[in-house]
mmCIF file of C-alpha atoms in Angstrom:
data_model
loop_
_atom_site.group_PDB
_atom_site.id
_atom_site.type_symbol
_atom_site.label_atom_id
_atom_site.label_comp_id
_atom_site.label_asym_id
_atom_site.label_seq_id
_atom_site.Cartn_x
_atom_site.Cartn_y
_atom_site.Cartn_z
ATOM 1 C CA GLY W 1230 -35.256 88.743 20.455
ATOM 2 C CA GLY W 1231 -34.433 87.332 17.363
ATOM 3 C CA LEU W 1232 -31.450 86.125 15.471
ATOM 4 C CA LEU W 1233 -28.842 88.269 14.481
ATOM 5 C CA ARG W 1234 -26.985 86.546 11.624
ATOM 6 C CA ARG W 1235 -27.099 83.342 9.451
ATOM 7 C CA ALA W 1236 -25.098 80.583 11.627
ATOM 8 C CA ILE W 1237 -21.147 79.905 11.335
ATOM 9 C CA ILE W 1238 -20.819 76.363 10.383
ATOM 10 C CA TRP W 1239 -18.925 73.971 12.611
ATOM 11 C CA ALA W 1240 -16.174 73.247 9.810
ATOM 12 C CA ASP W 1241 -15.375 77.034 9.055
ATOM 13 C CA SER W 1242 -12.057 77.998 9.911
ATOM 14 C CA ARG W 1243 -12.292 81.938 9.383
ATOM 15 C CA SER W 1244 -10.917 82.587 12.989
ATOM 16 C CA SER W 1245 -7.602 81.140 12.132
ATOM 17 C CA GLU W 1246 -6.014 84.980 12.830
ATOM 18 C CA GLN W 1247 -7.834 84.671 16.309
ATOM 19 C CA VAL W 1248 -6.205 81.220 17.083
ATOM 20 C CA LYS W 1249 -2.497 83.048 16.524
ATOM 21 C CA ALA W 1250 -3.266 86.124 18.296
ATOM 22 C CA LEU W 1251 -4.259 83.931 21.375
ATOM 23 C CA LEU W 1252 -1.201 81.844 21.190
ATOM 24 C CA SER W 1253 1.065 84.844 21.092
ATOM 25 C CA THR W 1254 0.041 85.581 24.644
ATOM 26 C CA PHE W 1255 -1.180 82.283 26.273
ATOM 27 C CA SER W 1256 0.860 78.914 26.131
ATOM 28 C CA GLU W 1257 -1.186 76.202 23.882
ATOM 29 C CA SER W 1258 -0.172 73.723 26.798
ATOM 30 C CA ASP W 1259 -1.890 75.770 29.589
ATOM 31 C CA ILE W 1260 -4.950 76.142 27.308
ATOM 32 C CA TYR W 1261 -5.124 72.225 26.586
ATOM 33 C CA ARG W 1262 -4.551 71.493 30.339
ATOM 34 C CA ILE W 1263 -7.894 73.821 30.995
ATOM 35 C CA THR W 1264 -10.433 73.118 28.104
ATOM 36 C CA GLY W 1265 -9.064 69.212 27.392
ATOM 37 C CA SER W 1266 -8.645 70.310 23.666
ATOM 38 C CA ARG W 1267 -6.104 72.244 21.441
ATOM 39 C CA LEU W 1268 -7.046 75.421 19.897
ATOM 40 C CA SER W 1269 -8.774 75.406 16.822
ATOM 41 C CA PRO W 1270 -10.587 77.799 14.522
ATOM 42 C CA THR W 1271 -13.484 75.694 14.098
ATOM 43 C CA TYR W 1272 -14.528 76.011 18.034
ATOM 44 C CA GLN W 1273 -17.354 78.234 19.019
ATOM 45 C CA GLY W 1274 -14.999 80.582 21.201
ATOM 46 C CA LEU W 1275 -12.470 81.484 18.342
ATOM 47 C CA LYS W 1276 -15.694 82.255 16.222
ATOM 48 C CA ILE W 1277 -17.131 84.602 19.013
ATOM 49 C CA ALA W 1278 -13.791 86.274 19.016
ATOM 50 C CA TRP W 1279 -13.761 86.769 15.174
ATOM 51 C CA LEU W 1280 -17.307 88.315 15.404
ATOM 52 C CA ARG W 1281 -15.892 90.808 18.101
ATOM 53 C CA MET W 1282 -13.214 91.727 15.878
ATOM 54 C CA ASN W 1283 -14.860 91.892 12.288
ATOM 55 C CA GLU W 1284 -18.807 92.016 13.339
ATOM 56 C CA PRO W 1285 -18.718 94.193 16.470
ATOM 57 C CA ASP W 1286 -22.369 95.191 15.659
ATOM 58 C CA VAL W 1287 -23.444 91.651 15.959
ATOM 59 C CA TYR W 1288 -20.917 90.800 18.982
ATOM 60 C CA GLU W 1289 -22.431 93.704 20.849
ATOM 61 C CA GLY W 1290 -25.970 92.908 19.946
ATOM 62 C CA THR W 1291 -25.922 89.436 21.076
ATOM 63 C CA TYR W 1292 -27.710 88.640 24.224
ATOM 64 C CA LYS W 1293 -26.332 85.013 24.455
ATOM 65 C CA PHE W 1294 -24.537 82.866 21.766
ATOM 66 C CA LEU W 1295 -25.881 79.497 21.404
ATOM 67 C CA GLN W 1296 -25.466 75.996 19.600
ATOM 68 C CA ALA W 1297 -27.914 74.875 17.340
ATOM 69 C CA LYS W 1298 -29.868 72.571 19.576
ATOM 70 C CA ASP W 1299 -29.872 74.988 22.531
ATOM 71 C CA TYR W 1300 -31.720 77.758 20.071
ATOM 72 C CA ILE W 1301 -34.067 74.795 19.291
ATOM 73 C CA ASN W 1302 -34.747 74.534 23.448
ATOM 74 C CA LEU W 1303 -35.082 78.270 23.577
ATOM 75 C CA ARG W 1304 -37.715 78.299 21.091
ATOM 76 C CA LEU W 1305 -39.740 75.608 22.751
ATOM 77 C CA THR W 1306 -39.225 76.657 26.465
ATOM 78 C CA GLY W 1307 -38.116 80.106 26.800
ATOM 79 C CA LYS W 1308 -34.840 79.123 28.716
ATOM 80 C CA PHE W 1309 -31.239 79.716 27.922
ATOM 81 C CA ALA W 1310 -28.731 76.755 28.524
ATOM 82 C CA THR W 1311 -26.312 74.386 27.291
ATOM 83 C CA ASP W 1312 -25.135 71.215 28.483
ATOM 84 C CA PHE W 1313 -21.213 69.936 29.162
ATOM 85 C CA SER W 1314 -20.999 68.095 26.173
ATOM 86 C CA ASP W 1315 -21.290 71.151 24.004
ATOM 87 C CA ALA W 1316 -19.836 73.565 26.520
ATOM 88 C CA VAL W 1317 -16.562 71.551 26.383
ATOM 89 C CA MET W 1318 -15.928 72.026 22.399
ATOM 90 C CA THR W 1319 -16.227 76.004 22.627
ATOM 91 C CA SER W 1320 -12.417 76.526 23.942
ATOM 92 C CA LEU W 1321 -13.996 78.497 26.935
ATOM 93 C CA PHE W 1322 -14.837 75.682 29.244
ATOM 94 C CA ASP W 1323 -12.598 74.455 31.921
ATOM 95 C CA ILE W 1324 -12.855 70.395 31.481
ATOM 96 C CA SER W 1325 -11.857 69.444 35.070
ATOM 97 C CA LYS W 1326 -14.206 71.931 36.632
ATOM 98 C CA LEU W 1327 -16.838 71.799 34.490
ATOM 99 C CA SER W 1328 -17.473 75.521 34.604
ATOM 100 C CA TRP W 1329 -16.758 78.254 31.992
ATOM 101 C CA SER W 1330 -13.162 78.990 32.644
ATOM 102 C CA PRO W 1331 -12.264 82.760 33.453
ATOM 103 C CA GLU W 1332 -8.914 82.665 32.296
ATOM 104 C CA MET W 1333 -10.029 81.606 28.626
ATOM 105 C CA ILE W 1334 -13.061 83.847 28.622
ATOM 106 C CA SER W 1335 -10.446 86.642 29.562
ATOM 107 C CA ALA W 1336 -8.042 85.802 26.938
ATOM 108 C CA LEU W 1337 -10.469 85.638 24.078
ATOM 109 C CA LYS W 1338 -12.375 89.246 25.452
ATOM 110 C CA VAL W 1339 -15.641 87.376 25.362
ATOM 111 C CA ASP W 1340 -18.309 88.706 27.858
ATOM 112 C CA ASN W 1341 -19.171 85.917 30.205
ATOM 113 C CA SER W 1342 -22.913 87.147 30.489
ATOM 114 C CA LYS W 1343 -23.448 86.255 26.607
ATOM 115 C CA LEU W 1344 -22.672 82.775 27.664
ATOM 116 C CA PRO W 1345 -25.551 80.344 28.477
ATOM 117 C CA GLU W 1346 -25.998 78.451 32.025
ATOM 118 C CA VAL W 1347 -24.521 74.778 31.566
ATOM 119 C CA LEU W 1348 -26.168 71.880 32.756
ATOM 120 C CA PRO W 1349 -26.216 68.343 32.679
ATOM 121 C CA SER W 1350 -27.512 66.514 29.189
ATOM 122 C CA ILE W 1351 -30.244 65.021 30.983
ATOM 123 C CA THR W 1352 -31.639 68.241 32.465
ATOM 124 C CA ASP W 1353 -35.410 68.563 32.022
ATOM 125 C CA LEU W 1354 -36.101 72.055 30.941
ATOM 126 C CA GLY W 1355 -39.766 72.118 31.862
ATOM 127 C CA LYS W 1356 -43.017 72.110 29.666
ATOM 128 C CA MET W 1357 -42.924 73.162 26.213
ATOM 129 C CA LYS W 1358 -44.580 76.731 26.045
ATOM 130 C CA SER W 1359 -48.302 76.523 25.267
ATOM 131 C CA ASP W 1360 -48.293 78.552 22.002
ATOM 132 C CA VAL W 1361 -45.373 76.275 20.512
ATOM 133 C CA ALA W 1362 -47.139 73.132 21.674
ATOM 134 C CA ARG W 1363 -50.269 73.972 20.035
ATOM 135 C CA ASP W 1364 -48.364 75.093 16.921
ATOM 136 C CA LEU W 1365 -46.426 71.848 16.837
ATOM 137 C CA GLY W 1366 -49.600 69.644 17.492
ATOM 138 C CA LEU W 1367 -48.045 68.251 20.908
ATOM 139 C CA SER W 1368 -49.627 68.069 24.266
ATOM 140 C CA GLU W 1369 -48.937 71.238 26.468
ATOM 141 C CA SER W 1370 -47.424 68.807 29.224
ATOM 142 C CA CYS W 1371 -44.880 67.700 26.781
ATOM 143 C CA ARG W 1372 -41.687 68.301 28.393
ATOM 144 C CA VAL W 1373 -38.161 69.184 26.886
ATOM 145 C CA ILE W 1374 -34.833 67.599 27.710
ATOM 146 C CA LEU W 1375 -31.793 69.602 27.360
ATOM 147 C CA GLY W 1376 -30.122 66.924 25.283
ATOM 148 C CA ALA W 1377 -26.324 66.721 23.982
ATOM 149 C CA GLY W 1378 -24.099 67.434 21.374
ATOM 150 C CA ASP W 1379 -23.463 65.333 18.062
ATOM 151 C CA GLY W 1380 -20.285 63.384 19.545
ATOM 152 C CA CYS W 1381 -21.916 62.630 22.786
ATOM 153 C CA SER W 1382 -25.390 61.409 21.470
ATOM 154 C CA ALA W 1383 -23.459 59.407 19.105
ATOM 155 C CA ALA W 1384 -21.343 57.591 21.885
ATOM 156 C CA VAL W 1385 -24.739 56.789 23.616
ATOM 157 C CA GLY W 1386 -26.487 56.061 20.530
ATOM 158 C CA ALA W 1387 -23.391 53.552 19.370
ATOM 159 C CA GLY W 1388 -23.591 51.868 22.671
ATOM 160 C CA ALA W 1389 -20.803 53.424 24.407
ATOM 161 C CA VAL W 1390 -21.811 54.024 27.887
ATOM 162 C CA GLU W 1391 -19.349 51.964 30.061
ATOM 163 C CA VAL W 1392 -15.490 52.642 30.695
ATOM 164 C CA GLY W 1393 -13.427 50.893 27.896
ATOM 165 C CA ASP W 1394 -16.092 51.117 25.343
ATOM 166 C CA THR W 1395 -14.713 52.561 22.059
ATOM 167 C CA TYR W 1396 -16.358 53.603 18.984
ATOM 168 C CA LEU W 1397 -15.846 55.487 15.686
ATOM 169 C CA TYR W 1398 -17.855 57.420 13.836
ATOM 170 C CA LEU W 1399 -17.934 57.717 10.258
ATOM 171 C CA GLY W 1400 -19.826 60.700 8.555
ATOM 172 C CA SER W 1401 -19.130 63.822 6.807
ATOM 173 C CA SER W 1402 -16.494 64.216 9.783
ATOM 174 C CA SER W 1403 -15.038 61.326 11.541
ATOM 175 C CA TRP W 1404 -13.760 60.264 15.001
ATOM 176 C CA ILE W 1405 -12.572 57.974 17.196
ATOM 177 C CA SER W 1406 -13.928 58.086 21.171
ATOM 178 C CA THR W 1407 -13.235 56.052 24.117
ATOM 179 C CA ILE W 1408 -14.862 56.033 27.235
ATOM 180 C CA THR W 1409 -13.193 56.918 30.828
ATOM 181 C CA LYS W 1410 -13.466 58.280 34.020
ATOM 182 C CA GLU W 1411 -11.211 61.068 33.907
ATOM 183 C CA PRO W 1412 -10.178 63.462 31.379
ATOM 184 C CA LEU W 1413 -7.101 62.403 29.173
ATOM 185 C CA LEU W 1414 -4.344 64.987 28.470
ATOM 186 C CA ASP W 1415 -1.840 63.688 25.851
ATOM 187 C CA ARG W 1416 1.411 65.261 26.345
ATOM 188 C CA GLN W 1417 1.661 66.048 22.587
ATOM 189 C CA MET W 1418 -1.873 67.248 22.589
ATOM 190 C CA ARG W 1419 -2.998 65.319 19.889
ATOM 191 C CA VAL W 1420 -6.413 64.297 21.410
ATOM 192 C CA PHE W 1421 -9.175 66.238 23.093
ATOM 193 C CA THR W 1422 -11.859 65.139 25.633
ATOM 194 C CA GLY W 1423 -15.276 65.311 25.618
ATOM 195 C CA ALA W 1424 -17.805 65.570 28.415
ATOM 196 C CA HIS W 1425 -19.899 62.404 28.197
ATOM 197 C CA ALA W 1426 -23.873 62.303 29.187
ATOM 198 C CA ILE W 1427 -23.274 60.127 32.130
ATOM 199 C CA GLU W 1428 -22.083 62.197 34.726
ATOM 200 C CA GLY W 1429 -18.527 61.759 35.511
ATOM 201 C CA HIS W 1430 -17.862 59.831 32.427
ATOM 202 C CA TYR W 1431 -15.824 61.530 29.607
ATOM 203 C CA PHE W 1432 -14.914 60.350 26.075
ATOM 204 C CA PRO W 1433 -11.267 61.280 25.097
ATOM 205 C CA SER W 1434 -11.574 61.704 21.252
ATOM 206 C CA GLY W 1435 -9.574 62.253 17.818
ATOM 207 C CA THR W 1436 -11.753 64.135 15.277
ATOM 208 C CA MET W 1437 -10.902 64.361 11.692
ATOM 209 C CA GLN W 1438 -12.655 67.123 9.761
ATOM 210 C CA ALA W 1439 -13.438 65.333 6.067
ATOM 211 C CA GLY W 1440 -14.153 61.812 6.548
ATOM 212 C CA GLY W 1441 -17.101 60.868 4.719
ATOM 213 C CA SER W 1442 -16.867 64.358 3.032
ATOM 214 C CA SER W 1443 -13.684 63.271 1.251
ATOM 215 C CA TYR W 1444 -15.788 60.372 -0.345
ATOM 216 C CA SER W 1445 -18.298 62.538 -1.155
ATOM 217 C CA TRP W 1446 -16.212 65.006 -2.721
ATOM 218 C CA ILE W 1447 -14.339 62.563 -4.878
ATOM 219 C CA LYS W 1448 -17.734 60.992 -5.862
ATOM 220 C CA ASP W 1449 -19.018 64.104 -6.968
ATOM 221 C CA MET W 1450 -15.836 65.497 -8.869
ATOM 222 C CA LEU W 1451 -15.312 62.044 -10.991
ATOM 223 C CA TYR W 1452 -18.718 60.564 -11.334
ATOM 224 C CA GLY W 1453 -21.456 63.326 -10.580
ATOM 225 C CA ASP W 1454 -24.896 61.830 -9.472
ATOM 226 C CA ASN W 1455 -26.434 60.291 -12.491
ATOM 227 C CA PHE W 1456 -26.038 56.610 -12.427
ATOM 228 C CA LEU W 1457 -29.735 55.542 -13.064
ATOM 229 C CA TYR W 1458 -28.750 53.962 -16.467
ATOM 230 C CA ARG W 1459 -26.436 51.724 -14.642
ATOM 231 C CA ASN W 1460 -29.643 50.121 -12.579
ATOM 232 C CA GLU W 1461 -27.982 51.321 -9.200
ATOM 233 C CA GLN W 1462 -29.632 52.765 -6.576
ATOM 234 C CA ASP W 1463 -26.945 55.338 -6.424
ATOM 235 C CA VAL W 1464 -23.415 56.027 -7.031
ATOM 236 C CA TYR W 1465 -22.383 55.142 -3.724
ATOM 237 C CA SER W 1466 -23.998 51.505 -4.389
ATOM 238 C CA TYR W 1467 -22.418 51.409 -7.592
ATOM 239 C CA LEU W 1468 -18.817 52.095 -5.917
ATOM 240 C CA ASP W 1469 -19.444 50.088 -3.040
ATOM 241 C CA ARG W 1470 -20.315 47.107 -5.664
ATOM 242 C CA VAL W 1471 -17.596 47.402 -7.887
ATOM 243 C CA LEU W 1472 -14.840 48.353 -5.426
ATOM 244 C CA LEU W 1473 -15.591 45.072 -3.730
ATOM 245 C CA ASP W 1474 -15.158 43.143 -7.078
ATOM 246 C CA SER W 1475 -12.076 45.087 -8.079
ATOM 247 C CA PRO W 1476 -8.417 44.105 -6.931
ATOM 248 C CA SER W 1477 -6.922 46.029 -3.880
ATOM 249 C CA HIS W 1478 -3.365 45.166 -4.726
ATOM 250 C CA GLY W 1479 -2.714 47.583 -7.843
ATOM 251 C CA GLU W 1480 -0.435 50.285 -8.022
ATOM 252 C CA PRO W 1481 -0.644 52.143 -4.772
ATOM 253 C CA ILE W 1482 -1.887 55.882 -4.018
ATOM 254 C CA ILE W 1483 -1.742 57.850 -0.902
ATOM 255 C CA TYR W 1484 -4.665 60.203 -0.366
ATOM 256 C CA LEU W 1485 -3.802 62.631 2.646
ATOM 257 C CA PRO W 1486 -7.728 63.785 3.711
ATOM 258 C CA TYR W 1487 -7.285 67.362 4.399
ATOM 259 C CA LEU W 1488 -9.524 69.127 2.236
ATOM 260 C CA LEU W 1489 -10.753 71.153 5.541
ATOM 261 C CA GLY W 1490 -7.159 71.246 7.299
ATOM 262 C CA GLU W 1491 -7.117 68.830 10.238
ATOM 263 C CA ARG W 1492 -7.697 68.499 13.722
ATOM 264 C CA SER W 1493 -6.480 64.995 15.311
ATOM 265 C CA PRO W 1494 -3.729 64.115 15.315
ATOM 266 C CA ILE W 1495 -1.929 66.603 13.570
ATOM 267 C CA TRP W 1496 -3.708 69.772 14.318
ATOM 268 C CA ASP W 1497 -2.802 71.668 11.218
ATOM 269 C CA SER W 1498 -5.435 74.207 9.858
ATOM 270 C CA ASN W 1499 -3.108 74.463 6.660
ATOM 271 C CA ALA W 1500 -2.796 71.098 5.284
ATOM 272 C CA ARG W 1501 -4.999 70.409 2.571
ATOM 273 C CA GLY W 1502 -6.121 67.099 0.662
ATOM 274 C CA THR W 1503 -3.556 65.615 -1.615
ATOM 275 C CA PHE W 1504 -2.979 62.601 -3.814
ATOM 276 C CA ILE W 1505 0.431 60.850 -4.037
ATOM 277 C CA GLY W 1506 1.672 58.148 -6.205
ATOM 278 C CA LEU W 1507 -0.486 59.166 -9.238
ATOM 279 C CA SER W 1508 0.309 57.685 -12.762
ATOM 280 C CA ALA W 1509 -1.057 57.439 -16.404
ATOM 281 C CA SER W 1510 -2.345 53.806 -15.324
ATOM 282 C CA HIS W 1511 -4.644 54.930 -12.597
ATOM 283 C CA LYS W 1512 -8.435 55.247 -13.059
ATOM 284 C CA LYS W 1513 -11.107 56.873 -11.245
ATOM 285 C CA LEU W 1514 -11.803 53.723 -9.323
ATOM 286 C CA ASP W 1515 -8.315 53.780 -7.745
ATOM 287 C CA MET W 1516 -8.541 57.312 -6.798
ATOM 288 C CA VAL W 1517 -11.758 56.173 -5.017
ATOM 289 C CA ARG W 1518 -9.988 53.891 -3.091
ATOM 290 C CA ALA W 1519 -7.254 55.795 -1.984
ATOM 291 C CA VAL W 1520 -10.047 58.006 -0.257
ATOM 292 C CA ILE W 1521 -11.513 55.308 1.427
ATOM 293 C CA GLU W 1522 -7.708 54.289 2.358
ATOM 294 C CA GLY W 1523 -6.545 57.607 3.491
ATOM 295 C CA VAL W 1524 -9.616 58.426 5.508
ATOM 296 C CA SER W 1525 -9.120 54.828 7.464
ATOM 297 C CA MET W 1526 -5.317 55.608 7.535
ATOM 298 C CA ASN W 1527 -5.769 58.787 9.448
ATOM 299 C CA LEU W 1528 -8.335 57.272 11.688
ATOM 300 C CA LYS W 1529 -5.754 54.610 12.258
ATOM 301 C CA TRP W 1530 -3.331 57.514 13.282
ATOM 302 C CA ILE W 1531 -6.119 58.900 15.802
ATOM 303 C CA LEU W 1532 -6.537 54.960 17.123
ATOM 304 C CA ASP W 1533 -2.787 54.711 17.644
ATOM 305 C CA THR W 1534 -2.744 57.794 19.578
ATOM 306 C CA LEU W 1535 -5.321 57.012 22.128
ATOM 307 C CA GLU W 1536 -3.918 53.461 22.356
ATOM 308 C CA GLU W 1537 -0.515 55.067 23.989
ATOM 309 C CA SER W 1538 -2.598 55.617 26.846
ATOM 310 C CA LEU W 1539 -5.869 53.563 26.972
ATOM 311 C CA PRO W 1540 -6.132 49.727 25.816
ATOM 312 C CA ILE W 1541 -8.476 49.112 22.675
ATOM 313 C CA THR W 1542 -9.307 45.705 21.900
ATOM 314 C CA SER W 1543 -12.602 46.077 19.437
ATOM 315 C CA ILE W 1544 -14.722 49.124 18.115
ATOM 316 C CA ARG W 1545 -18.123 49.942 17.535
ATOM 317 C CA VAL W 1546 -18.849 51.643 14.423
ATOM 318 C CA ILE W 1547 -21.721 53.808 13.045
ATOM 319 C CA GLY W 1548 -22.394 56.584 11.065
ATOM 320 C CA GLY W 1549 -23.520 56.641 7.142
ATOM 321 C CA GLY W 1550 -19.943 55.481 5.769
ATOM 322 C CA ILE W 1551 -20.591 52.528 7.494
ATOM 323 C CA LYS W 1552 -23.461 51.238 5.370
ATOM 324 C CA SER W 1553 -20.426 50.711 2.674
ATOM 325 C CA ASN W 1554 -19.450 47.207 2.865
ATOM 326 C CA ILE W 1555 -15.836 48.161 1.220
ATOM 327 C CA TRP W 1556 -15.372 50.855 3.575
ATOM 328 C CA LYS W 1557 -16.054 48.261 6.729
ATOM 329 C CA LYS W 1558 -13.695 45.911 5.265
ATOM 330 C CA VAL W 1559 -10.962 48.396 4.411
ATOM 331 C CA LEU W 1560 -11.291 50.033 8.208
ATOM 332 C CA ALA W 1561 -10.965 46.573 9.665
ATOM 333 C CA ASN W 1562 -7.931 45.975 7.739
ATOM 334 C CA VAL W 1563 -6.344 49.471 8.091
ATOM 335 C CA LEU W 1564 -7.314 49.677 11.983
ATOM 336 C CA GLY W 1565 -6.182 45.758 12.647
ATOM 337 C CA LYS W 1566 -9.502 45.704 15.140
ATOM 338 C CA THR W 1567 -12.759 43.685 15.266
ATOM 339 C CA LEU W 1568 -15.314 46.154 14.132
ATOM 340 C CA THR W 1569 -18.982 45.531 15.595
ATOM 341 C CA VAL W 1570 -21.768 47.009 13.653
ATOM 342 C CA PRO W 1571 -24.856 47.904 15.402
ATOM 343 C CA GLU W 1572 -28.375 48.224 13.634
ATOM 344 C CA ASN W 1573 -29.483 51.587 12.125
ATOM 345 C CA VAL W 1574 -25.669 52.852 12.047
ATOM 346 C CA ASP W 1575 -26.812 56.234 9.902
ATOM 347 C CA GLU W 1576 -29.317 57.281 12.638
ATOM 348 C CA ALA W 1577 -27.091 56.345 15.914
ATOM 349 C CA THR W 1578 -26.628 59.732 16.681
ATOM 350 C CA SER W 1579 -30.521 60.406 16.606
ATOM 351 C CA ILE W 1580 -31.134 57.075 18.696
ATOM 352 C CA GLY W 1581 -28.644 58.259 21.112
ATOM 353 C CA ALA W 1582 -30.261 61.904 21.601
ATOM 354 C CA ALA W 1583 -33.885 59.730 22.072
ATOM 355 C CA ILE W 1584 -32.095 57.830 24.795
ATOM 356 C CA ILE W 1585 -30.947 60.748 26.457
ATOM 357 C CA ALA W 1586 -34.041 62.198 26.754
ATOM 358 C CA GLY W 1587 -35.802 59.108 27.969
ATOM 359 C CA VAL W 1588 -33.094 58.866 30.684
ATOM 360 C CA GLY W 1589 -33.984 62.641 31.432
ATOM 361 C CA SER W 1590 -37.456 61.531 31.463
ATOM 362 C CA GLY W 1591 -37.143 59.099 33.958
ATOM 363 C CA LEU W 1592 -38.352 56.470 31.595
ATOM 364 C CA PHE W 1593 -34.927 54.485 31.970
ATOM 365 C CA ASN W 1594 -31.313 54.900 32.976
ATOM 366 C CA PHE W 1595 -28.078 54.505 31.038
ATOM 367 C CA SER W 1596 -27.813 50.796 31.816
ATOM 368 C CA ALA W 1597 -30.709 49.986 29.688
ATOM 369 C CA VAL W 1598 -29.025 51.468 26.719
ATOM 370 C CA ARG W 1599 -28.523 47.991 24.799
ATOM 371 C CA ARG W 1600 -32.034 47.447 25.013
ATOM 372 C CA PHE W 1601 -32.290 49.542 22.456
ATOM 373 C CA ILE W 1602 -29.090 49.003 19.893
ATOM 374 C CA GLU W 1603 -28.945 45.277 18.521
ATOM 375 C CA ASP W 1604 -25.445 44.377 17.044
ATOM 376 C CA VAL W 1605 -25.753 42.841 13.341
ATOM 377 C CA ASP W 1606 -22.375 42.529 12.068
ATOM 378 C CA LYS W 1607 -18.801 41.713 13.301
ATOM 379 C CA ILE W 1608 -16.078 42.638 10.727
ATOM 380 C CA GLU W 1609 -12.741 40.772 11.361
ATOM 381 C CA PRO W 1610 -9.547 42.046 10.092
ATOM 382 C CA ILE W 1611 -7.456 39.736 7.313
ATOM 383 C CA ARG W 1612 -3.558 39.413 8.425
ATOM 384 C CA ASP W 1613 -2.481 39.592 4.790
ATOM 385 C CA GLU W 1614 -4.249 43.136 3.985
ATOM 386 C CA GLN W 1615 -3.018 44.239 7.323
ATOM 387 C CA GLU W 1616 0.355 43.917 6.499
ATOM 388 C CA ARG W 1617 0.051 45.383 3.236
ATOM 389 C CA TYR W 1618 -1.456 48.571 4.692
ATOM 390 C CA LEU W 1619 0.682 48.933 7.292
ATOM 391 C CA LYS W 1620 3.337 49.363 4.984
ATOM 392 C CA LEU W 1621 1.212 52.201 3.251
ATOM 393 C CA TYR W 1622 0.335 53.392 7.011
ATOM 394 C CA SER W 1623 4.126 54.513 7.154
ATOM 395 C CA LEU W 1624 4.103 55.997 4.339
ATOM 396 C CA PHE W 1625 1.031 58.199 4.963
ATOM 397 C CA LYS W 1626 2.702 59.667 7.853
ATOM 398 C CA GLU W 1627 5.795 60.240 6.460
ATOM 399 C CA SER W 1628 4.155 61.707 3.536
ATOM 400 C CA TYR W 1629 2.204 64.469 5.693
ATOM 401 C CA CYS W 1630 5.452 65.350 7.629
ATOM 402 C CA SER W 1631 7.100 66.037 4.197
ATOM 403 C CA LEU W 1632 4.436 68.327 3.134
ATOM 404 C CA ARG W 1633 4.199 70.282 6.280
ATOM 405 C CA LYS W 1634 6.055 73.051 5.005
ATOM 406 C CA THR W 1635 4.561 72.870 1.485
ATOM 407 C CA TYR W 1636 1.364 73.481 3.067
ATOM 408 C CA GLU W 1637 2.287 76.184 4.843
ATOM 409 C CA GLY W 1638 3.723 78.201 2.456
ATOM 410 C CA LEU W 1639 0.363 77.908 0.239
ATOM 411 C CA ALA W 1640 -1.677 79.037 3.125
ATOM 412 C CA GLY W 1641 0.599 82.239 2.810
ATOM 413 C CA ILE W 1642 -0.103 82.615 -0.559
ATOM 414 C CA ARG W 1643 -3.618 82.122 -0.046
ATOM 415 C CA ARG W 1644 -3.526 85.034 2.510
ATOM 416 C CA GLY W 1645 -2.125 87.280 0.294
#
């Protein structure tokens, strides 16, 4: 069979009504206990429920619902499978039993025959199909390893493979994860637990929706992409240079980075991006700096939440946003932690995927990860900057709490 429709992107929150319907019959604390995560309209299980209600022909005609990597594996090998790391993020999977949850499948009225088999990330799916190997110019003896989701691959690529290792990913979305031997069930359900590629390991995480994408948005809104006349490589390098050279102690602006709603730590799909404190004296650069600071403060909120249960002393940082010198500096000062920067920060997820494939192929084990990852920089926080940011951070959290009802009202108007 073939594809029945275009994919629904991960950040799409069209299934908000499915979340509400489920919560009217199922306790969110029970859902969290089973899945290790609160409900989010961005999760696959809720999107499947949306398809069942809104596109029944697509739902009924579907043999298996697959993640992107699993569809590629299907084309390569003819086998239907997903791994623990992706299954955990569907709202249909039991984090403790590492199996599909009958309770969640029943609650969302999903046909479990439409869900793939779940296997470890390092599973060898066998040889590539001969016709596919020929089309790709590869040997027919080439083997395919199942692989992992982006967060799990990023953890490996960041070098976070031992209990206590913590990493921060700064990409379009952003998150902080720390490695444990058990799922972390937060009483307020502010963080979720993912399954690591290493058997018996987990990574409690807090993920925000619009990290680097907040920066891309403000860049496009205020500057566009035509900066060749300034002899800069691109707009980002220009902004990095001028922000490093400009004072950071001007009249403050608070930016709430909720362009796509938010997951951790507030779990509010109604929240929206907000600037607070704008005056006629502010310039474009002030707004860009506020975006960097606002994203960093939401990440601190996530970090503080994790630290209520787990000690964290230093953080490994990866993702395209870490190429920015100003962002590394702000992050270290806002988080109040030493940041360790590995080489190839923007390719860490791909490196992690390759390492998982190497382990699955029997070439080495996960203890060899650090052979592939060289640390190239350490960023230390500056005390005076930390103290200033702590004051702004307190106001940042207060601002969201004050606006929560406003966001809810705006959402009601959007829905008509």
